[in-house]
XYZ file of C-alpha atoms in Angstrom:
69
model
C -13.635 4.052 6.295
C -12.080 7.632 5.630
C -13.035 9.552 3.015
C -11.434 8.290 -0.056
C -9.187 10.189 -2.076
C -8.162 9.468 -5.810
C -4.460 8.988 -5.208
C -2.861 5.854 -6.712
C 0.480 4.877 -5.797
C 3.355 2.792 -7.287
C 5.067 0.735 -4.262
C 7.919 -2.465 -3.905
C 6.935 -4.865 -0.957
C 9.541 -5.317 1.755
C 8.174 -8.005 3.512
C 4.741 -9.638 4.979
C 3.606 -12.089 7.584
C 0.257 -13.557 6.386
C -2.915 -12.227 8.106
C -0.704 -9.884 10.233
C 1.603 -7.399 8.379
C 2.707 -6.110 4.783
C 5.761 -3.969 4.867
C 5.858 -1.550 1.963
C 8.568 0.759 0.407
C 8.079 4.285 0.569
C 7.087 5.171 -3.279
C 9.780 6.209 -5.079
C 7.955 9.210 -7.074
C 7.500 10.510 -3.919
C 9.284 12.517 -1.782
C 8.202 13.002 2.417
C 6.105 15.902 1.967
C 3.969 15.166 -1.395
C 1.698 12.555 -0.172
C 2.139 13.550 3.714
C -1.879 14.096 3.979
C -2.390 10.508 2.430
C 0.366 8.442 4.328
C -0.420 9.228 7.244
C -1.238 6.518 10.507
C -5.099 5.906 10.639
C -5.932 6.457 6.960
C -7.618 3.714 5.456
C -6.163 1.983 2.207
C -7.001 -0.282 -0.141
C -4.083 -2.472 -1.298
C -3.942 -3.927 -5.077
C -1.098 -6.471 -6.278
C -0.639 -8.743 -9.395
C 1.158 -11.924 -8.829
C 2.679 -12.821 -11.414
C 3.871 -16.519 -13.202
C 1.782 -19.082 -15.177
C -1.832 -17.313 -14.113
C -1.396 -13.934 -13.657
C -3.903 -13.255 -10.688
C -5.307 -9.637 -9.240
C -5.530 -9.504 -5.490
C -7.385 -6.287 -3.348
C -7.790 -5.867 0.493
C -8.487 -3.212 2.543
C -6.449 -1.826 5.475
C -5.500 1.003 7.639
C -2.120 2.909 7.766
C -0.452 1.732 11.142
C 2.976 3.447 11.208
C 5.160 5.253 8.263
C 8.542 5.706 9.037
């Protein structure tokens, strides 16, 4: 894994296929060039969402960075 660095970002998911691909929006705080050392293909991430309804559950997995466009 990359060196970690203690950047947190606020995202809305576009899309998924289970076990394959999640498809996130570009945050909205930021603009091309403020994150462009931590967005970047190859950097490792660590994904956190909250699915919400009638048990409100906490989900984590780790991945890598394979394309920002």
């Amino acid at each position: 894994m990359n060196n970690p660095l203690p950047v947190r970002l606020k995202s809305s998911l576009v899309g998924y296929d289970i076990g394959r691909y999640i498809i996130l929006k570009y945050p909205r705080v930021a603009n091309n060039s403020e994150y462009n050392d931590v967005l970047i293909e190859g950097n490792d991430v660590i994904v956190r969402y909250l699915l919400e309804g009638d048990k409100d559950k906490c989900f984590a997995f780790s991945s890598s960075v394979r394309s920002v466009t």
